[in-house]
Coordinates of C-alpha atoms and ligand atoms in Angstrom, one line a residue:
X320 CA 95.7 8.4 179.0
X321 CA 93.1 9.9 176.9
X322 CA 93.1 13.8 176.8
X323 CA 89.8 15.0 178.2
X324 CA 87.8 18.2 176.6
X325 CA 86.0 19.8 178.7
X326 CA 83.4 23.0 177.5
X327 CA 82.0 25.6 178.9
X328 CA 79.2 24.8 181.0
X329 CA 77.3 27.2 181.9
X330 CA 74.3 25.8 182.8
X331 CA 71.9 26.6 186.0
X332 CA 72.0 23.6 188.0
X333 CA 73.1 21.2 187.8
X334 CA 76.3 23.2 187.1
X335 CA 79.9 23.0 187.0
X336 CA 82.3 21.8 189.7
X337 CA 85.7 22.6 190.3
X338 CA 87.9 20.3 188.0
X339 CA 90.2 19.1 191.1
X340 CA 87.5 18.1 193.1
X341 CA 86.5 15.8 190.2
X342 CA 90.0 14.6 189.6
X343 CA 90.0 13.9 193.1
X344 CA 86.8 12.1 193.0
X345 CA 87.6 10.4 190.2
X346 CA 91.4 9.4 191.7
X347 CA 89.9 8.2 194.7
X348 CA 86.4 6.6 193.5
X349 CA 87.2 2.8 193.8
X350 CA 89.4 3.2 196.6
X351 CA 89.8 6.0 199.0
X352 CA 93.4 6.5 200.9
X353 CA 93.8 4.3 203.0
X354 CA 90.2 2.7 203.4
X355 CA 90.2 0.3 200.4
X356 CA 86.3 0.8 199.7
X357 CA 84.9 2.9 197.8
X358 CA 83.0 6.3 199.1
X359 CA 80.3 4.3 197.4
X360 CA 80.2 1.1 199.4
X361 CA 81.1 2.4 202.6
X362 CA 78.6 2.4 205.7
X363 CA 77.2 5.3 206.8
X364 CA 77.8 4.2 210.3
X365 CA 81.6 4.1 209.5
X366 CA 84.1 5.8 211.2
X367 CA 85.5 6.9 207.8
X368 CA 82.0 8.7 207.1
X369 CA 81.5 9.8 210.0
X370 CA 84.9 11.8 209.5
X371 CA 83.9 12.8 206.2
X372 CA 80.6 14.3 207.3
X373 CA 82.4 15.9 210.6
X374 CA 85.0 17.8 207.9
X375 CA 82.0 18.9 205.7
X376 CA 80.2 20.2 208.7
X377 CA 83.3 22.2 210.3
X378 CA 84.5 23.3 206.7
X379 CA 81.2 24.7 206.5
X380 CA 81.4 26.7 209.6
X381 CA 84.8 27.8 208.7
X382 CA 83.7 29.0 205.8
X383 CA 80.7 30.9 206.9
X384 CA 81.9 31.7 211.0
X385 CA 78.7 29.8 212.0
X386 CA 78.3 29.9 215.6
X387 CA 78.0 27.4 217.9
X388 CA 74.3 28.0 218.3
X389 CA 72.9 27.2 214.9
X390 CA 73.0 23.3 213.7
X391 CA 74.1 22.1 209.9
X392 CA 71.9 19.6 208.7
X393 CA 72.3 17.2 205.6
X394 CA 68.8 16.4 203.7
X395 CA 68.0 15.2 201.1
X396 CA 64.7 16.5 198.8
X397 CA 66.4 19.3 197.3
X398 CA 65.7 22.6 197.8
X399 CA 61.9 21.9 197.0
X400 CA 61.4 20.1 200.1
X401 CA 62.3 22.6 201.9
X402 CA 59.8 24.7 200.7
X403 CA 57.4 22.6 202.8
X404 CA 59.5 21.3 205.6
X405 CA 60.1 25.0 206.5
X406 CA 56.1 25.7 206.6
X407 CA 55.6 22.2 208.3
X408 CA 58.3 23.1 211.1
X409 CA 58.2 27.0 211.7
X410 CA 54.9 28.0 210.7
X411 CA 52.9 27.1 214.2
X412 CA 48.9 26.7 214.9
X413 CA 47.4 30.4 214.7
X414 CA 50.7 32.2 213.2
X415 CA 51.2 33.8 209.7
X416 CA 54.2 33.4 207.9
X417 CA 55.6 36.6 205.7
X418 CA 57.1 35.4 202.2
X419 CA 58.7 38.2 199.7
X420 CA 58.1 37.2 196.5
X421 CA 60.9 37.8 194.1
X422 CA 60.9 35.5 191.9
X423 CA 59.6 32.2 190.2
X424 CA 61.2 29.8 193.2
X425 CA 60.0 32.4 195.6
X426 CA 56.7 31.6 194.3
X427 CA 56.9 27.9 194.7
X428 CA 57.4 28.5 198.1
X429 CA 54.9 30.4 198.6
X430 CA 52.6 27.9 196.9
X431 CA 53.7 24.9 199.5
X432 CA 53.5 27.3 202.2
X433 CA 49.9 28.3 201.9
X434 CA 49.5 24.4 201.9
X435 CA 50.3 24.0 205.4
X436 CA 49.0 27.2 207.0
X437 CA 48.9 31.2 207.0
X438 CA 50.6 33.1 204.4
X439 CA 51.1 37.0 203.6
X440 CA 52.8 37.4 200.6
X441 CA 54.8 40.8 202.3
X442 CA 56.0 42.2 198.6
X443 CA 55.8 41.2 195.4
X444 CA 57.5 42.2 192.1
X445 CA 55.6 39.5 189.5
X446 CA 53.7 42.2 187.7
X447 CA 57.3 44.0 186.4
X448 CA 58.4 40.0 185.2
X449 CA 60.5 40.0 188.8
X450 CA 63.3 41.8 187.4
X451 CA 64.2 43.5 190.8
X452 CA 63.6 42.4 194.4
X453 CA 61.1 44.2 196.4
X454 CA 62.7 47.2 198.4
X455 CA 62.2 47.5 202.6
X456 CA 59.7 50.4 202.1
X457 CA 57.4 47.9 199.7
X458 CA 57.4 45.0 202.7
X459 CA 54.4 44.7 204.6
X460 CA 55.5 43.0 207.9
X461 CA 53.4 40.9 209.9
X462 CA 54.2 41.7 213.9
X463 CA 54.6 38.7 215.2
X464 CA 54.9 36.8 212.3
X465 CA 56.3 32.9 212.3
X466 CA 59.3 34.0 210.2
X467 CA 60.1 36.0 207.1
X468 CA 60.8 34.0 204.0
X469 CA 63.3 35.7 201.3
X470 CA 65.5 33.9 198.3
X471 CA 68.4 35.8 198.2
X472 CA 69.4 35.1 194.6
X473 CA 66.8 34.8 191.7
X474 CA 68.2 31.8 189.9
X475 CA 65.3 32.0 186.9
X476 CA 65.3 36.3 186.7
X477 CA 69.2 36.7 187.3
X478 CA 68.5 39.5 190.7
X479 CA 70.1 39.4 194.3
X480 CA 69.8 40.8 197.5
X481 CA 72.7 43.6 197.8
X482 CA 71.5 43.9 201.5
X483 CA 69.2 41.8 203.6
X484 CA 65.8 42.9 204.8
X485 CA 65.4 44.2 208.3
X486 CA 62.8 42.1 210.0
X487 CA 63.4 42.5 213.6
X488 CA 63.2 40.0 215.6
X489 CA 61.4 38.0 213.5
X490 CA 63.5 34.5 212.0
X491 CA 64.3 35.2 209.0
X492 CA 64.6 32.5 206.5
X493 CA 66.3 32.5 203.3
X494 CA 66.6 30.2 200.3
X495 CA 69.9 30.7 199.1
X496 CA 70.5 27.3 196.9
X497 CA 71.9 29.6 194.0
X498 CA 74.4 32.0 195.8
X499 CA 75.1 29.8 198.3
X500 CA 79.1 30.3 199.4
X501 CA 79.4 32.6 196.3
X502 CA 80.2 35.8 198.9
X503 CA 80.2 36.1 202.6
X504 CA 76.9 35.8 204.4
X505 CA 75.8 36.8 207.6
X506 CA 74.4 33.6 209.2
X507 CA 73.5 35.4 212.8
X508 CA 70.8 38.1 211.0
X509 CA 69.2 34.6 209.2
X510 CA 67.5 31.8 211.7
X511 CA 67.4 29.1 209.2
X512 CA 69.5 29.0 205.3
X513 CA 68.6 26.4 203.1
X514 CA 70.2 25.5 199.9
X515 CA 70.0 22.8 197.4
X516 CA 73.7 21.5 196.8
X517 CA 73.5 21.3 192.5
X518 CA 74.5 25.1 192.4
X519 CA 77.3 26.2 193.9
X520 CA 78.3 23.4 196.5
X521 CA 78.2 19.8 194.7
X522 CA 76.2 17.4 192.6
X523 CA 73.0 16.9 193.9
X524 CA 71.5 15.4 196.2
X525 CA 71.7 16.7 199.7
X526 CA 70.3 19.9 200.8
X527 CA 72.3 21.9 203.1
X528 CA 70.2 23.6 205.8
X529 CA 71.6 26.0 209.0
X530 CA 69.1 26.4 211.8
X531 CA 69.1 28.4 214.5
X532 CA 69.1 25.7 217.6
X533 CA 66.0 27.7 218.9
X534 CA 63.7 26.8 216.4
X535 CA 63.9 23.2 216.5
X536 CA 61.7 23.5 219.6
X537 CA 58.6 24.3 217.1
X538 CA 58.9 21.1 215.8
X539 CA 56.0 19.3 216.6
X540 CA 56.7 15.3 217.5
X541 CA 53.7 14.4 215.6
X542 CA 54.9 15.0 212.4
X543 CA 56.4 12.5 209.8
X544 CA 59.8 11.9 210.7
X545 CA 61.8 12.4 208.4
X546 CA 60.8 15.8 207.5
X547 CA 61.0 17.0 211.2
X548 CA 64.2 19.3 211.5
X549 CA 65.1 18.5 215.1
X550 CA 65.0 14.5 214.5
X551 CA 67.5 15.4 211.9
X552 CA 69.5 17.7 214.4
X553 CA 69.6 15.4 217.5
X554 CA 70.8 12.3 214.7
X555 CA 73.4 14.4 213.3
X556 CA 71.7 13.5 210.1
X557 CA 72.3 10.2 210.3
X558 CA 68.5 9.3 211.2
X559 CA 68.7 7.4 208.3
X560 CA 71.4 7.0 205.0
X561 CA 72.4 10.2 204.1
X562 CA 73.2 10.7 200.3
X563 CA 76.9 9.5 201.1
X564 CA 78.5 10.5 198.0
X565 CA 76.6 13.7 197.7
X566 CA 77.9 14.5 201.2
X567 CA 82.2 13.5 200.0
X568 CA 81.8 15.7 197.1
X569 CA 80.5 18.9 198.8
X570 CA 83.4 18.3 201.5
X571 CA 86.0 18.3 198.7
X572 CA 84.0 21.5 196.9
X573 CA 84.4 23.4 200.9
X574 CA 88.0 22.3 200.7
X575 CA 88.3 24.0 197.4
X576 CA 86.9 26.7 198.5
X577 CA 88.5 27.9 201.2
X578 CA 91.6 27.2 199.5
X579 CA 90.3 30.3 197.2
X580 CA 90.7 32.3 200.0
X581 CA 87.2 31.3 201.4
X582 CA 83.7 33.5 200.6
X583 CA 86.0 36.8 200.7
X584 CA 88.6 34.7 198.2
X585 CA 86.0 33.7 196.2
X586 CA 83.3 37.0 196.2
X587 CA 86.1 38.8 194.6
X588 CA 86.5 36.2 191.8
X589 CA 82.8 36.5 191.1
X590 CA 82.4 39.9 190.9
X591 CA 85.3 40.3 188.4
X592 CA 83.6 37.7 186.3
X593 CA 80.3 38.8 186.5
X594 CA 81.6 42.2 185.6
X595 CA 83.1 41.5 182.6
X596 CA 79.9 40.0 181.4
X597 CA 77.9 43.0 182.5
X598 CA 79.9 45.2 180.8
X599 CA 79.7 43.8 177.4
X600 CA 76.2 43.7 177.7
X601 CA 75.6 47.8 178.8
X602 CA 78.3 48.4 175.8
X603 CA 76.0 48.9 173.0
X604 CA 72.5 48.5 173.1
X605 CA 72.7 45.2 171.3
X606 CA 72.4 43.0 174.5
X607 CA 69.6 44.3 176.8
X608 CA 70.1 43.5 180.7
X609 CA 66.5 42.3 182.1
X610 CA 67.5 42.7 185.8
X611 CA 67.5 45.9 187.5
X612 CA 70.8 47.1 187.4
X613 CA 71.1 47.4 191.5
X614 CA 70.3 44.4 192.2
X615 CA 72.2 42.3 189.1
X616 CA 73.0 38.6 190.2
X617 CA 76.7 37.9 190.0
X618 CA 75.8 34.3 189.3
X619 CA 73.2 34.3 186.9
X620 CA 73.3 36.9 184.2
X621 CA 70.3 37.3 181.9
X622 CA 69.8 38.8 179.0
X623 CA 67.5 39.4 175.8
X624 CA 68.2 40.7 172.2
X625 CA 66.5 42.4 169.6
X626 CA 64.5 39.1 168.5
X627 CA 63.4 35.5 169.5
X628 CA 65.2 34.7 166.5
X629 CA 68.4 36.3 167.1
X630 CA 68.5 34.7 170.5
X631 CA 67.8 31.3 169.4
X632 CA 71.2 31.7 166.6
X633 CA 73.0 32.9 169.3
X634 CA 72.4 30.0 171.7
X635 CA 73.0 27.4 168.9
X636 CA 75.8 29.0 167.5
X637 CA 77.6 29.5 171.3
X638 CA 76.8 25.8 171.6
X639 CA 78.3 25.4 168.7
X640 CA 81.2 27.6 169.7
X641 CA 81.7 25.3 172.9
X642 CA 79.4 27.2 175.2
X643 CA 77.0 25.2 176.7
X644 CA 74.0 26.2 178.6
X645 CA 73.0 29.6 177.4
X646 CA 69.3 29.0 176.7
X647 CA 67.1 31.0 179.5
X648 CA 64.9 29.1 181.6
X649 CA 61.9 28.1 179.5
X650 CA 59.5 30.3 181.5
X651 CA 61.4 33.7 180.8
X652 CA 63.1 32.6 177.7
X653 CA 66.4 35.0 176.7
X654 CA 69.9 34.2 177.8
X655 CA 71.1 33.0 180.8
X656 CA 74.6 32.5 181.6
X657 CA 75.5 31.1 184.8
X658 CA 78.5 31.6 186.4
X659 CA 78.6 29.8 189.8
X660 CA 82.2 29.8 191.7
X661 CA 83.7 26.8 189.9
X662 CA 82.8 28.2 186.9
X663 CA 86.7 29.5 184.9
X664 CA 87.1 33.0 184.5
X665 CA 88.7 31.7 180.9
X666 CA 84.8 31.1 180.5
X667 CA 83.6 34.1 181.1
X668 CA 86.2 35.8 178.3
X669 CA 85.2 33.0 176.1
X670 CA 81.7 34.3 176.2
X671 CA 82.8 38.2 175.9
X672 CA 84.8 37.6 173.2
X673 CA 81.9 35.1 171.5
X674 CA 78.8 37.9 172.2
X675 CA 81.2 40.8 170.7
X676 CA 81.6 38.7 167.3
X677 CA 78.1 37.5 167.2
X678 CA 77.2 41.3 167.2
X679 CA 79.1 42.3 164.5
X680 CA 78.1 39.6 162.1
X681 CA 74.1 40.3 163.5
X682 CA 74.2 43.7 164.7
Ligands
PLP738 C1 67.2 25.4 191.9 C2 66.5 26.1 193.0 C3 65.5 25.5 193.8 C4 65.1 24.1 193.6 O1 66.1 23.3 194.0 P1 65.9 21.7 194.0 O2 67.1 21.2 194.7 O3 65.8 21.2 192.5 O4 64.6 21.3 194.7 C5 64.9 26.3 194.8 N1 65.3 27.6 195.0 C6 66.2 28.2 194.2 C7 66.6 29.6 194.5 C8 66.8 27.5 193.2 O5 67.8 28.1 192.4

């Protein structure tokens, strides 16, 4: 057997997986237990993948206590589809829908949305480089509104929600494809979730989305098929092939998971890690924090230094160093390092332990 090396990969998305689940995958890849096919070949109509699509789904409500009236779909289009299925579904004849804007997906969003129909952009914090979310005193609430659209982590500007907006009774929606399963969520106080696997639940491919069973009755039958959410729901996504593979390897990521002790399990890891990281950056002055210290992601952590130049040496030499991923995303430039749930707290000292000598030979 060749040994494997394996770095440390912190990069946005796609992003690290947990190294069983893809010793498992790989194990089991041209023949799964008992089966004698591959997860590859298989039919979608198969009682084997029907079984591996049940697990996923009820792994998924174990994980997240997601009650018997909301629906788990598996789509495909990543999380950018969503941003006009929602619209396309939700946003009916004659209603506005209220986005928050907090941050460059948030904005994409918004941009599909006012495609398909009324849009009030409720709060927006682009004019301070979105590095906090809007507060509930900023949000101005349509009554009656369609639904209220929030991303609850800022995958590009490294913020979070600590605490989700109040909106009433008005469905809230929420984008979570980077902190998806990264902490516990409270599905009732959301009517729809959406979230792009390549983050923090699998490779990519399939798009996760909860709905609340109640608003599949504002899907209209006129629209395309396959973007109408209750064809999806009465199919139990299996209108058509699903992304079969996509689909195994999120089920093995939920097993994983909740063998970490589930979101509580695996919040506690996170915050740990993200601490550490945090930490080292408030030590000295050399690292400068762009986000807003109450509302920090613990998944992606940006950061800037003193110069463009310094910050380009510091991302080749951590590449160089075995840290892999570091560059910020090319609209905000800086550092980002991102450190979803399978990525190893061994990581995370790696990285201390790299930005405290790269400051003393720079600083
Ligand atoms: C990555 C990301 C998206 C886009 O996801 P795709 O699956 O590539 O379409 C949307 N929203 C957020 C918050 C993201 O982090």
């Amino acid at each position: 057997m060749t040994t494997i090396h394996r770095i440390f990969n912190f990069a946005a998305g796609p992003a690290v997986l947990p190294l069983p689940v893809l010793e498992q995958v790989q194990r089991d890849l041209v023949a799964l237990p008992g089966v004698g096919m591959s997860i590859l070949e298989i039919s979608h109509r198969s009682t084997t993948f029907e079984s591996i699509l049940a697990a996923a789904e009820a792994d998924i409500r174990r994980l997240a206590g997601i009650p018997s009236s909301y629906r788990v779909l598996f789509l495909q289009g990543g999380a950018s589809l969503q941003f006009s299925m929602v619209p396309m579904n939700l946003l009916t004849a004659g209603a506005t829908a209220d986005y928050i804007d907090s941050g460059s997906w948030a904005e994409k969003a918004i941009k599909e949305a006012k495609k398909i129909g009324s849009v009030n952009v409720a709060a927006t914090t682009k004019d301070e480089s979105y590095s906090r979310v809007p507060e509930q005193a900023e949000l101005k609430l349509t009554p009656d509104a369609a639904y209220v659209h929030m991303t609850s982590n800022n995958t590009i500007e490294g913020t979070e929600y600590k605490d989700l907006p109040l909106v009433g009774d008005v469905p809230l929606v929420s984008d979570t494809s980077s902190d998806m399963f990264s902490r516990p969520i409270d599905v009732q106080r959301h009517a729809l979730i959406y979230s792009g696997a390549q983050k923090n639940m699998g490779p990519a491919g399939v798009t996760v989305v909860i709905i609340r069973e109640d608003l599949l009755e504002r899907s209209q039958k006129s629209m395309p098929t396959m973007l109408n959410y209750a064809v999806h729901a009465e199919n139990g996504s299996l209108y058509n092939t699903p992304p079969a593979f996509a689909v195994y390897t999120l089920g093995l990521v939920m097993k994983w998971l909740l063998a970490q002790g589930g979101l509580a399990g695996i919040a506690t890891v996170n915050e740990r890690k993200a601490a550490k990281v945090y930490a080292e950056i408030d030590r000295t002055g050399f690292y400068r924090g762009t986000a807003h210290k109450d509302c920090r992601s613990l998944m992606n952590v940006t950061f800037r230094m003193g110069s463009e130049d310094l910050e380009k040496r510091f991302i080749k030499e951590s590449t160089a160093a075995g840290l892999d991923g570091l560059k910020g995303h090319r609209a905000v430039g800086g550092i980002r390092a991102s450190i979803y749930n399978a990525f190893p707290e061994e990581g995370v000292d790696a990285l201390v332990a790299f930005m405290k000598d790269f400051e003393r030979s720079n600083g």
